[in-house]
Coordinates of C-alpha atoms in Angstrom, one line a residue:
M13 CA 6.7 -27.1 -31.0
P14 CA 4.0 -25.2 -29.0
R15 CA 0.5 -26.7 -28.9
R16 CA -2.1 -24.8 -30.8
T17 CA -4.9 -24.5 -28.3
L18 CA -8.6 -23.2 -29.2
L19 CA -9.8 -20.8 -26.6
T20 CA -13.5 -20.6 -27.3
G21 CA -14.3 -20.7 -23.6
L22 CA -12.6 -19.4 -20.6
A23 CA -13.8 -19.1 -17.0
V24 CA -14.1 -15.8 -15.3
T25 CA -12.8 -15.5 -11.9
A26 CA -14.4 -14.4 -8.7
V27 CA -12.2 -11.5 -7.8
A28 CA -13.4 -8.0 -7.6
V29 CA -11.4 -5.0 -8.7
A30 CA -11.0 -3.6 -5.2
G31 CA -7.2 -3.9 -4.0
A32 CA -6.0 -5.9 -0.9
G33 CA -5.9 -2.8 1.2
T34 CA -9.5 -1.8 0.6
A35 CA -11.3 -0.5 3.9
V36 CA -14.8 -1.6 4.6
A37 CA -15.8 1.2 7.1
V38 CA -18.5 0.9 9.7
G39 CA -21.9 2.2 8.9
T40 CA -21.3 3.2 5.3
G41 CA -23.9 0.8 3.9
G42 CA -24.0 -0.2 0.3
E43 CA -22.9 -3.4 -1.4
R44 CA -19.4 -4.8 0.1
S45 CA -19.0 -8.1 -1.6
A46 CA -16.8 -6.8 -4.2
A47 CA -14.7 -4.9 -2.0
I48 CA -14.4 -7.9 0.5
A49 CA -13.7 -10.3 -2.5
G50 CA -10.9 -8.0 -3.8
A51 CA -9.3 -8.1 -0.4
V52 CA -8.8 -12.0 -0.3
D53 CA -5.2 -13.1 -1.0
P54 CA -4.4 -16.6 0.0
S55 CA -0.8 -16.1 -0.5
V56 CA 2.0 -16.5 2.3
P57 CA 2.8 -13.0 3.7
K58 CA 6.4 -11.7 3.9
N59 CA 5.7 -9.7 6.9
V60 CA 3.5 -10.1 9.9
I61 CA 2.2 -7.2 12.3
L62 CA 0.4 -8.5 15.3
M63 CA -1.3 -5.7 17.2
I64 CA -2.7 -6.3 20.6
G65 CA -4.8 -4.0 22.7
D66 CA -4.4 -5.6 26.3
G67 CA -7.9 -5.9 27.6
M68 CA -9.3 -4.1 24.6
G69 CA -12.6 -6.1 24.4
D70 CA -15.8 -4.9 22.5
S71 CA -16.7 -2.4 25.4
E72 CA -13.4 -0.7 25.3
I73 CA -13.5 -0.5 21.5
T74 CA -17.1 1.0 21.6
A75 CA -16.3 3.4 24.4
A76 CA -13.5 4.9 22.5
R77 CA -15.4 5.1 19.3
A78 CA -18.3 6.8 21.2
Y79 CA -16.0 9.3 22.9
Q80 CA -14.3 10.1 19.8
G81 CA -17.7 10.8 17.9
L82 CA -19.7 8.4 15.8
D83 CA -19.1 10.5 12.9
K84 CA -15.4 9.5 13.1
P85 CA -14.7 5.8 12.9
L86 CA -11.5 4.2 14.4
R87 CA -8.9 3.4 11.9
M88 CA -9.3 -0.3 13.1
D89 CA -12.9 0.0 11.7
G90 CA -11.6 -0.1 8.3
L91 CA -10.0 -3.5 8.3
P92 CA -12.0 -5.7 5.8
F93 CA -11.9 -9.2 7.6
R94 CA -13.4 -9.4 11.1
G95 CA -14.1 -12.3 13.4
A96 CA -14.5 -13.5 17.0
M97 CA -11.8 -15.2 19.1
T98 CA -12.1 -17.4 22.0
V99 CA -9.4 -16.9 24.7
H100 CA -9.8 -19.3 27.6
S101 CA -7.0 -20.9 29.4
L102 CA -6.4 -24.4 31.1
G103 CA -7.7 -25.0 34.2
R104 CA -5.5 -25.0 37.6
T105 CA -5.0 -29.1 37.4
G106 CA -3.0 -28.6 34.2
S107 CA -4.7 -32.1 32.9
G108 CA -6.3 -30.2 29.9
T109 CA -9.6 -31.7 31.0
T110 CA -10.7 -28.4 32.6
Y111 CA -10.5 -25.0 31.6
D112 CA -10.5 -21.4 32.7
P113 CA -12.8 -18.9 30.8
V114 CA -11.1 -16.0 32.2
P115 CA -7.4 -15.7 31.0
D116 CA -4.6 -13.4 32.3
S117 CA -2.3 -12.0 29.7
A118 CA 0.3 -14.5 30.2
S119 CA -1.9 -17.7 29.4
A120 CA -3.5 -15.6 26.4
I121 CA -0.2 -14.4 24.8
T122 CA 1.3 -18.1 25.2
A123 CA -1.8 -19.4 23.1
M124 CA -1.4 -16.7 20.4
A125 CA 2.4 -17.0 20.5
T126 CA 2.7 -20.8 20.6
G127 CA -0.4 -22.1 19.6
R128 CA -0.7 -24.1 22.7
K129 CA -2.9 -23.5 25.9
T130 CA -1.4 -23.1 29.3
Q131 CA -2.6 -22.3 32.9
L132 CA -2.7 -18.6 34.4
N133 CA 0.5 -16.9 35.2
R134 CA 2.7 -19.1 32.8
L135 CA 4.6 -17.6 30.0
S136 CA 4.9 -19.8 26.7
Q137 CA 5.5 -22.9 29.0
G138 CA 3.4 -26.0 29.4
P139 CA 1.0 -26.7 32.2
A140 CA 1.8 -28.9 35.4
D141 CA -0.6 -30.5 38.0
D142 CA 0.9 -28.4 40.6
P143 CA 0.6 -24.6 39.3
K144 CA 3.8 -23.8 41.1
A145 CA 5.9 -26.4 39.4
V146 CA 8.1 -25.9 36.3
G147 CA 6.4 -27.0 33.1
D148 CA 7.9 -28.2 29.8
N149 CA 9.1 -25.8 27.2
A150 CA 9.2 -28.2 24.6
G151 CA 6.8 -27.4 21.7
Y152 CA 6.1 -23.9 23.0
V153 CA 8.2 -22.2 20.2
T154 CA 7.0 -18.6 19.9
A155 CA 6.1 -16.8 16.7
M156 CA 9.0 -14.3 17.2
E157 CA 11.3 -17.2 17.9
R158 CA 10.0 -18.8 14.9
A159 CA 10.6 -15.7 12.7
K160 CA 14.1 -15.5 13.7
Q161 CA 14.7 -19.1 12.8
L162 CA 13.3 -18.2 9.4
G163 CA 16.0 -15.4 8.9
K164 CA 13.3 -12.6 9.3
R165 CA 13.6 -9.5 11.5
T166 CA 11.9 -9.2 14.7
G167 CA 10.5 -6.3 16.6
N168 CA 8.5 -5.8 20.0
V169 CA 6.9 -2.7 20.7
T170 CA 4.9 -1.8 23.8
T171 CA 3.5 1.0 26.1
V172 CA 4.4 -1.0 29.2
D173 CA 7.5 -2.7 30.6
F174 CA 9.3 -5.4 28.5
N175 CA 8.8 -8.0 31.2
D176 CA 4.9 -7.4 31.1
A177 CA 3.3 -10.7 30.1
T178 CA 2.3 -9.6 26.4
P179 CA 5.8 -8.4 25.3
A180 CA 7.5 -11.1 27.4
G181 CA 5.7 -14.0 26.3
Q182 CA 7.1 -13.8 22.7
L183 CA 10.6 -14.1 24.2
A184 CA 10.6 -15.9 27.6
H185 CA 9.6 -19.3 28.9
M186 CA 8.8 -19.1 32.7
S187 CA 6.3 -20.8 35.1
Y188 CA 5.4 -17.5 36.8
R189 CA 5.0 -14.3 34.9
E190 CA 6.6 -12.3 37.7
C191 CA 10.1 -13.6 37.9
F192 CA 11.5 -10.6 36.2
T193 CA 14.9 -10.3 37.2
P194 CA 17.7 -12.8 38.4
Q195 CA 16.4 -11.8 42.1
D196 CA 13.0 -12.4 41.4
A197 CA 13.5 -15.7 39.7
A198 CA 15.9 -16.8 42.7
K199 CA 12.9 -16.3 44.9
D200 CA 9.9 -17.6 42.9
C201 CA 11.3 -19.7 39.9
A202 CA 14.6 -21.0 41.6
K203 CA 14.8 -24.0 39.3
E204 CA 14.6 -21.8 36.3
T205 CA 17.6 -19.5 37.1
K206 CA 20.7 -19.7 35.0
K207 CA 22.6 -20.5 38.3
A208 CA 20.4 -23.6 38.3
G209 CA 21.0 -24.4 34.7
G210 CA 17.8 -23.0 33.5
P211 CA 17.0 -20.4 31.0
G212 CA 17.3 -17.4 33.4
S213 CA 14.9 -14.8 34.5
I214 CA 12.4 -13.1 32.2
Y215 CA 14.7 -10.2 31.4
E216 CA 17.7 -12.5 30.9
Q217 CA 15.8 -14.4 28.2
I218 CA 14.5 -11.2 26.6
I219 CA 18.3 -10.1 26.4
D220 CA 19.5 -13.3 25.2
S221 CA 16.9 -13.5 22.4
K222 CA 18.7 -10.7 20.5
T223 CA 15.5 -9.3 19.2
D224 CA 16.3 -6.6 16.5
L225 CA 14.2 -4.0 17.9
M226 CA 12.8 -3.7 21.4
V227 CA 10.9 -0.5 22.1
G228 CA 9.1 0.1 25.5
S229 CA 9.0 1.3 29.2
G230 CA 10.3 0.4 32.5
R231 CA 13.8 1.8 32.1
D232 CA 14.8 1.6 35.7
I233 CA 14.4 -2.0 36.2
L234 CA 17.5 -2.9 34.2
N235 CA 19.5 -1.1 37.0
R236 CA 17.6 -2.9 39.6
G237 CA 18.5 -6.3 38.6
T238 CA 22.0 -8.0 38.6
I239 CA 23.4 -11.0 37.0
D240 CA 24.0 -13.9 39.6
L241 CA 26.5 -16.2 37.8
P242 CA 29.6 -16.7 39.8
G243 CA 32.7 -17.3 38.1
T244 CA 31.5 -15.8 34.8
E245 CA 32.4 -12.3 33.1
H246 CA 28.8 -11.2 33.7
D247 CA 28.4 -11.9 37.2
G248 CA 27.4 -9.0 39.3
K249 CA 26.6 -6.8 36.3
S250 CA 23.6 -4.9 35.8
L251 CA 21.0 -6.1 33.5
E252 CA 21.6 -2.8 31.5
Q253 CA 25.3 -3.8 31.1
Y254 CA 24.5 -7.4 30.4
A255 CA 22.3 -6.1 27.6
K256 CA 25.3 -4.3 26.0
D257 CA 27.8 -6.8 26.6
A258 CA 26.1 -10.3 26.2
S259 CA 23.7 -9.2 23.0
G260 CA 25.5 -6.1 21.6
Y261 CA 22.4 -4.0 22.2
R262 CA 22.4 -0.5 21.7
Y263 CA 20.8 0.8 24.8
L264 CA 18.6 3.9 24.4
T265 CA 16.6 5.9 27.1
T266 CA 15.4 9.0 25.3
K267 CA 13.0 9.8 22.5
D268 CA 15.4 11.7 20.5
Q269 CA 18.0 8.9 20.7
F270 CA 15.5 6.3 19.5
L271 CA 13.9 8.2 16.8
G272 CA 17.3 9.3 15.5
V273 CA 18.3 5.7 14.7
K274 CA 19.1 5.1 11.2
S275 CA 19.6 1.6 10.7
L276 CA 19.6 -1.7 12.3
K277 CA 22.8 -2.7 10.4
D278 CA 24.7 -1.4 13.4
G279 CA 23.3 -4.1 15.8
P280 CA 20.0 -4.4 17.6
V281 CA 18.2 -1.6 19.6
F282 CA 16.9 -1.8 23.2
A283 CA 15.0 1.6 23.5
Q284 CA 13.4 1.7 27.1
F285 CA 11.7 4.9 28.5
G286 CA 10.5 6.1 31.7
L287 CA 11.0 5.1 35.3
W288 CA 9.9 2.0 36.9
N289 CA 7.2 2.2 39.7
T290 CA 7.5 5.9 40.3
D291 CA 5.3 8.9 40.4
K292 CA 6.4 9.2 36.7
S293 CA 4.4 6.7 34.9
S294 CA 6.4 4.2 33.1
H295 CA 4.7 5.5 29.9
P296 CA 2.7 8.7 30.0
R297 CA -0.9 8.5 29.4
E298 CA -2.9 10.2 26.5
F299 CA -5.6 11.5 28.8
Q300 CA -6.3 12.8 32.1
G301 CA -9.4 12.7 34.3
S302 CA -11.0 11.3 37.3
P303 CA -11.4 7.5 38.0
G304 CA -14.8 6.0 38.7
T305 CA -16.4 6.5 41.9
K306 CA -19.2 5.0 43.7
A307 CA -22.6 5.5 42.0
D308 CA -23.8 8.6 43.7
E309 CA -20.9 10.6 42.2
G310 CA -20.2 8.6 39.1
L311 CA -23.6 9.2 37.9
R312 CA -23.1 13.0 37.3
D313 CA -22.4 14.1 33.9
D314 CA -19.9 16.9 34.5
D315 CA -16.6 15.1 33.7
T316 CA -14.6 15.7 30.7
C317 CA -11.5 13.9 29.7
K318 CA -8.6 16.2 29.1
V319 CA -5.5 15.6 26.8
N320 CA -2.3 15.0 29.0
E321 CA -0.7 18.5 28.0
T322 CA 2.7 17.6 29.7
Y323 CA 3.1 14.4 27.4
P324 CA 5.3 16.1 24.6
E325 CA 7.5 17.5 27.3
Q326 CA 8.4 13.8 28.5
E327 CA 11.1 12.0 26.7
V328 CA 8.8 9.2 25.6
P329 CA 7.6 8.7 22.0
R330 CA 3.8 8.0 21.6
I331 CA 2.9 4.6 20.4
D332 CA 2.0 5.6 16.8
A333 CA 5.5 7.3 16.5
S334 CA 7.2 4.0 17.9
T335 CA 5.3 2.0 15.3
E336 CA 6.1 4.1 12.4
K337 CA 9.8 4.0 13.3
A338 CA 9.9 0.5 14.0
L339 CA 8.3 -0.4 10.5
Q340 CA 10.9 1.9 8.9
L341 CA 13.8 0.1 10.8
L342 CA 12.5 -3.5 10.3
S343 CA 11.8 -3.0 6.6
E344 CA 14.9 -1.2 5.4
D345 CA 17.0 -3.3 2.9
N346 CA 15.2 -6.3 4.1
D347 CA 14.5 -8.9 1.5
K348 CA 13.3 -11.7 4.0
G349 CA 10.7 -9.9 6.0
F350 CA 9.8 -9.5 9.5
F351 CA 7.8 -10.1 12.6
L352 CA 6.5 -7.2 14.7
Q353 CA 4.3 -7.2 17.7
I354 CA 2.8 -4.0 18.8
E355 CA 1.0 -3.8 22.3
G356 CA -1.2 -1.1 23.6
G357 CA -0.5 -2.3 27.2
A358 CA -1.9 0.5 29.3
I359 CA -5.6 0.0 28.2
D360 CA -5.6 -3.1 30.5
D361 CA -4.0 -1.0 33.2
E362 CA -6.6 1.7 33.3
A363 CA -9.6 -0.6 33.0
H364 CA -8.2 -2.2 36.3
A365 CA -8.0 1.1 37.8
A366 CA -11.6 1.9 36.7
H367 CA -10.1 5.0 34.9
A368 CA -12.5 5.5 32.0
C369 CA -10.9 8.7 30.7
L370 CA -7.3 7.1 30.6
Q371 CA -8.7 3.7 29.2
I372 CA -10.4 5.9 26.3
G373 CA -7.2 7.7 25.8
E374 CA -4.9 4.7 25.6
T375 CA -7.4 2.8 23.2
L376 CA -7.5 6.0 20.9
A377 CA -3.7 6.2 21.0
F378 CA -3.5 2.4 20.1
D379 CA -5.7 3.0 17.1
R380 CA -3.4 5.7 15.9
A381 CA -0.7 3.0 15.9
V382 CA -3.1 0.8 13.9
G383 CA -3.5 3.5 11.4
K384 CA 0.3 3.5 11.0
A385 CA 0.3 -0.1 10.4
L386 CA -2.6 0.1 7.8
D387 CA -0.7 3.0 6.1
Y388 CA 2.3 0.7 5.7
Q389 CA 0.4 -2.3 4.6
A390 CA -1.3 -0.3 1.8
K391 CA 2.2 0.4 0.3
H392 CA 3.3 -3.2 1.1
P393 CA 0.4 -5.6 0.4
D394 CA 2.5 -8.6 1.1
T395 CA 2.2 -7.6 4.9
L396 CA -0.5 -9.3 7.0
V397 CA -1.9 -7.1 9.8
I398 CA -3.9 -8.7 12.6
V399 CA -5.5 -6.4 15.4
T400 CA -7.1 -8.1 18.4
A401 CA -6.9 -8.4 22.1
D402 CA -5.7 -10.8 24.6
H403 CA -8.8 -10.8 27.0
G404 CA -12.0 -8.8 28.0
Q405 CA -11.9 -6.2 30.6
A406 CA -14.2 -5.0 33.4
G407 CA -15.8 -1.7 31.9
Q408 CA -19.2 -1.7 30.6
I409 CA -21.3 0.8 28.8
L410 CA -24.3 1.7 30.7
S411 CA -27.3 3.8 30.0
A412 CA -26.9 7.3 30.8
E413 CA -30.5 8.1 30.9
A414 CA -33.0 7.5 33.8
P415 CA -34.6 4.1 34.1
Q416 CA -38.1 3.6 32.6
M417 CA -40.4 3.7 35.4
P418 CA -44.0 5.1 36.0
T419 CA -42.5 8.1 37.7
P420 CA -39.2 8.5 36.1
P421 CA -36.4 10.0 38.2
V422 CA -34.7 13.2 37.3
A423 CA -32.0 12.6 34.7
G424 CA -28.5 13.2 36.0
D425 CA -29.4 13.6 39.7
P426 CA -28.5 10.3 41.4
A427 CA -30.3 11.4 44.4
S428 CA -33.5 10.8 42.7
L429 CA -32.7 7.1 41.9
S430 CA -33.8 4.3 44.4
E431 CA -31.0 2.0 45.5
D432 CA -32.0 -0.7 43.2
D433 CA -31.7 1.7 40.2
K434 CA -28.3 2.7 41.0
P435 CA -25.7 0.8 39.3
A436 CA -23.3 -1.6 41.0
G437 CA -19.6 -0.9 41.6
R438 CA -18.0 2.3 40.3
T439 CA -19.2 4.6 37.4
R440 CA -18.0 7.5 35.5
T441 CA -20.2 9.5 33.3
L442 CA -18.5 11.5 30.6
R443 CA -19.4 14.1 28.0
T444 CA -18.2 13.0 24.4
K445 CA -16.6 15.2 21.9
D446 CA -20.0 15.6 20.2
G447 CA -21.7 16.5 23.6
S448 CA -23.4 13.1 24.1
R449 CA -23.4 11.3 27.6
L450 CA -21.3 8.3 27.9
R451 CA -21.5 6.3 31.2
L452 CA -19.0 3.4 32.1
G453 CA -19.5 1.1 34.9
Y454 CA -17.0 -1.1 36.7
A455 CA -18.4 -3.8 39.0
T456 CA -16.0 -6.9 39.2
S457 CA -14.6 -6.4 42.6
N458 CA -16.3 -5.6 45.8
R459 CA -14.5 -2.2 46.7
S460 CA -16.5 -1.6 49.8
A461 CA -16.0 -4.8 51.4
T462 CA -12.4 -5.4 50.6
G463 CA -10.8 -2.0 49.9
S464 CA -9.6 -3.4 46.5
K465 CA -9.2 -0.9 43.8
R466 CA -8.5 -3.3 41.0
E467 CA -11.2 -4.4 38.6
R468 CA -10.6 -7.9 37.1
H469 CA -10.8 -9.4 33.5
V470 CA -14.0 -11.0 32.2
G471 CA -14.6 -14.2 30.4
V472 CA -15.6 -13.1 26.8
Q473 CA -14.7 -13.6 23.3
V474 CA -12.6 -10.8 22.0
P475 CA -12.8 -9.1 18.6
I476 CA -10.2 -9.8 15.8
M477 CA -9.6 -7.8 12.5
A478 CA -7.2 -8.2 9.8
V479 CA -5.9 -7.1 6.2
G480 CA -3.4 -8.6 3.8
P481 CA -2.4 -12.1 2.6
Q482 CA -4.3 -14.8 4.5
A483 CA -6.3 -12.4 6.5
A484 CA -9.6 -14.1 5.5
N485 CA -8.6 -16.9 7.9
I486 CA -9.7 -14.9 11.0
M487 CA -13.3 -14.8 10.0
G488 CA -16.1 -16.6 11.8
T489 CA -15.3 -17.9 15.4
I490 CA -11.7 -18.9 16.0
D491 CA -9.6 -19.8 19.1
N492 CA -6.5 -17.7 19.9
T493 CA -4.4 -20.8 19.3
D494 CA -5.5 -20.7 15.6
L495 CA -3.5 -17.5 15.2
Y496 CA -0.1 -19.5 15.3
P497 CA 0.2 -20.8 11.7
L498 CA -0.6 -17.2 10.4
L499 CA 2.1 -15.7 12.8
T500 CA 4.7 -18.2 11.9
F501 CA 4.3 -18.0 8.0
A502 CA 3.3 -21.7 8.1
K503 CA -0.3 -21.8 6.7
Q504 CA -0.1 -22.8 2.9
P505 CA -2.3 -21.0 0.6
S506 CA -5.7 -22.6 -0.3
E507 CA -7.2 -23.1 -3.6
L508 CA -10.7 -21.9 -4.8
P509 CA -13.1 -25.0 -5.2
D510 CA -13.7 -26.1 -8.5
T511 CA -17.0 -24.1 -9.7
T512 CA -15.7 -23.3 -13.4
K513 CA -18.2 -21.5 -15.2
T514 CA -17.7 -21.4 -19.0
V515 CA -18.0 -18.2 -21.1
T516 CA -18.7 -18.7 -24.8
V517 CA -17.3 -15.9 -27.0
S518 CA -19.7 -15.1 -29.7
G519 CA -18.6 -15.0 -33.4
P520 CA -16.3 -17.4 -35.4
A521 CA -13.8 -19.5 -33.3
T522 CA -10.4 -17.9 -32.8
T523 CA -7.2 -19.9 -32.6
V524 CA -4.3 -18.5 -30.6
T525 CA -0.9 -20.2 -29.7
T526 CA -0.1 -20.9 -26.2
P527 CA 2.8 -23.1 -24.9
G528 CA 1.5 -26.1 -22.8
P529 CA -2.0 -27.0 -22.0
A530 CA -5.0 -24.4 -21.8
V531 CA -5.8 -23.4 -18.4
T532 CA -9.1 -22.2 -17.0
T533 CA -9.4 -20.5 -13.6
P534 CA -12.1 -21.6 -11.4
G535 CA -14.6 -19.0 -10.0
A536 CA -17.7 -17.2 -10.9
P537 CA -18.1 -14.0 -12.9
V538 CA -17.9 -10.9 -10.7
P539 CA -18.6 -7.5 -12.0
G540 CA -16.0 -4.6 -11.8
P541 CA -16.8 -1.1 -11.9
T542 CA -18.8 -0.4 -14.9
R543 CA -20.1 2.6 -16.9
E544 CA -22.9 0.8 -18.6
V545 CA -23.9 1.8 -22.1
P546 CA -27.8 1.3 -22.6
G547 CA -28.5 -1.5 -24.9
A548 CA -24.9 -2.9 -24.9
P549 CA -24.2 -6.6 -24.3
A550 CA -22.7 -7.5 -21.0
L551 CA -18.7 -7.6 -21.3
Q552 CA -17.3 -11.1 -20.5
V553 CA -13.7 -11.6 -19.9
G554 CA -11.4 -14.6 -19.6
V555 CA -7.7 -15.4 -19.2
A556 CA -5.4 -18.4 -19.7
A557 CA -1.9 -19.1 -18.8
P558 CA 0.5 -22.2 -18.2
R559 CA -0.1 -23.9 -14.7
T560 CA 3.6 -23.8 -14.3
I561 CA 6.7 -22.1 -15.7
R562 CA 10.4 -22.0 -15.0
A563 CA 11.7 -18.8 -13.5
A564 CA 14.2 -18.6 -16.3
D565 CA 11.6 -18.6 -18.9
L566 CA 9.7 -15.8 -17.3
R567 CA 12.5 -13.5 -18.6
A568 CA 11.5 -14.3 -22.0
G569 CA 7.8 -13.6 -21.3
L570 CA 4.8 -15.4 -19.6
P571 CA 2.4 -16.4 -22.2
V572 CA -1.0 -15.1 -21.5
S573 CA -4.1 -15.5 -23.6
I574 CA -6.9 -13.1 -23.2
V575 CA -10.4 -13.5 -24.3
A576 CA -13.2 -11.2 -24.2
T577 CA -16.8 -10.9 -25.7
R578 CA -16.0 -7.4 -27.3
G579 CA -12.8 -5.6 -28.4
G580 CA -11.3 -3.1 -26.1
R581 CA -8.2 -2.2 -24.1
A582 CA -6.4 -4.7 -21.7
T583 CA -4.0 -4.2 -18.8
V584 CA -2.2 -7.5 -18.0
Q585 CA -0.4 -7.7 -14.5
V586 CA 1.8 -10.3 -12.9
Q587 CA 1.5 -10.3 -9.1
Q588 CA 3.6 -12.0 -6.5
H589 CA 2.5 -11.7 -2.9
G590 CA -0.1 -9.1 -3.9
R591 CA 2.7 -7.0 -5.4
T592 CA 2.9 -6.3 -9.1
I593 CA 6.3 -7.3 -10.6
A594 CA 5.5 -6.9 -14.3
S595 CA 2.7 -5.4 -16.4
G596 CA 1.9 -4.4 -19.9
R597 CA -1.1 -3.1 -22.0
T598 CA -2.5 -4.4 -25.3
T599 CA -5.7 -4.1 -27.4
V600 CA -8.3 -7.0 -27.7
G601 CA -9.2 -7.0 -31.3
T602 CA -13.0 -7.0 -32.7
K603 CA -12.6 -10.9 -32.8
G604 CA -12.3 -10.7 -29.0
A605 CA -9.1 -12.8 -28.3
K606 CA -5.4 -11.8 -27.9
A607 CA -2.2 -13.7 -27.0
V608 CA 0.5 -11.8 -25.4
R609 CA 3.9 -12.2 -23.3
V610 CA 4.6 -10.4 -20.1
K611 CA 8.3 -10.4 -19.2
A612 CA 9.1 -10.7 -15.4
R613 CA 12.2 -11.4 -13.2
L614 CA 11.9 -13.1 -9.8
K615 CA 13.9 -15.8 -7.6
P616 CA 11.4 -18.4 -6.8
A617 CA 11.6 -20.7 -3.5
A618 CA 12.6 -24.1 -3.8
R619 CA 9.0 -25.3 -3.8
G620 CA 7.9 -22.9 -6.3
T621 CA 6.5 -19.3 -6.1
A622 CA 2.6 -18.6 -6.5
L623 CA 1.9 -15.9 -9.1
R624 CA -1.3 -14.4 -10.3
V625 CA -2.1 -13.0 -13.6
R626 CA -4.5 -10.2 -13.6
V627 CA -6.2 -9.1 -16.7
T628 CA -8.5 -5.8 -16.8
V629 CA -10.5 -5.3 -20.1
T630 CA -12.4 -2.1 -20.9
A631 CA -14.8 -2.0 -23.8
G632 CA -17.8 -0.1 -24.7
G633 CA -17.9 1.7 -21.5
Q634 CA -17.5 -1.4 -19.3
T635 CA -14.7 -3.0 -17.4
R636 CA -14.2 -6.6 -16.3
T637 CA -11.4 -8.3 -14.5
A638 CA -10.3 -12.0 -14.8
T639 CA -7.2 -13.8 -13.0
A640 CA -5.3 -17.0 -13.4
A641 CA -2.9 -18.6 -11.1
V642 CA 0.6 -19.8 -12.2
T643 CA 3.6 -21.4 -10.2
A644 CA 7.1 -20.2 -11.2
R645 CA 9.8 -23.1 -10.4
R646 CA 13.6 -23.1 -10.5

């Protein structure tokens, strides 16, 4: 017999009406609490997209935004959750008692991909007291490896070569990041070659991973290295042939071949474009322009960035096109989900070269890829998107105006500046799209003394942004190792603290029938969008549902009790991972209470599936929303 439960008071939850994909744009002002609260989703995501702008610190983002025009925010500006991420690596001794505040891409991706720190130049491998010694691979399981263990599809998209640290760090474990081919490994990582019983060179490990989708540059390198395994069928074969024979890859080298792929059902895809280390860039750059020069020339404001007009003629897809295609292929007929890493790798390359225009162009291209991921997430709210950087870079935004002095120098005329007032290192002054002046300075290497043209990383925290299930976990200041539970689908949903507030329904007590105990949902009242009627009492809404229900019983209908302070129209939704799996509409009578059943079908996991019941009531020109949590079990 069902219990007769008196529902005279129910909690109103702290959930806003805004959806999980709500954008919180830069500089819009206004009250954002509801939009941010509505974006909170503690459930475990089905898909994870990790987007890394290599060397994309705050300065690089700010420069790209300023160049594009402050009235045109970046797509990444719309992510609702933001934080700061520390990125230090371990010191050279490997003891763990010292650290290096300036990481390289290898140690940085290791921390994100495995949740463990390591030293410079190591890929997903533990430290050693001798930096040249082989560390321990035990415990350094990467997020991409873990996703494959969970039966999810995996993808790795980059604008640089696959053996570059960021894409390689998800798939290879190596003591030195430049042991690319078997021949490189024989020279610098001899104990880790397959011939010596190790996992093999970086490229061999990438091929052996059988990642579902690889998209990047450095095409020629697969013909530069050969397999060194005497007595085996692969000995003497090129890496390209090894990829085809050992892992069944479809090896693609043109844009049309890649964009023409219809499905991953016919085998994994290894799409690699451009030429390695030639005058043809591995991946064409979005912009053209002059690199930074010494102060006298770099202070002049006559430089403008030009779009690379030859890009469409080259057989290389842009990063946003690669991202869109990757999402299509990874999600097609896929019930288990996927893990996808996307890297804007050339941002770092051009910052190293003090090439302001090219750095900005690559950042804007990466932002377009972010836009593709956000468009996908809006349609698939069970997807977590994280956008961040692996480390900071050298470029700084400098004042483009003359220094404030009793007798100010002539603006834009470096000859009128004293030596003390000229910026150090190399500079480049640009005209932005809205006509403003933007000056970038690079001063991390003494070019005049050493002849070096390579700027260096800097020791700063980096920005991190996210949207989707569990995205709120990146807020505040976190370390790059804290990403690992999010990237590996391992973080369990949290519960709101018990701050229950009772809402008493006016009028006579109303009795409704609900199987099981009455459940009140913790939280505090949060108003949804309203059209207030002058003099009308505030609408209050509550919802109750069983704490648990068998999946089989869901087919007969989930019992939901609705209470409201006024009669009106009610929409009831049952959501799983942010996606609505069942819905219905009803009317709450003038007595302000209603019991309904909502039928749903799902296959819960062995330990249960978290559901959220969402009720929206409109009455008297006002709208309020309340939710309740339900666990469906086998």
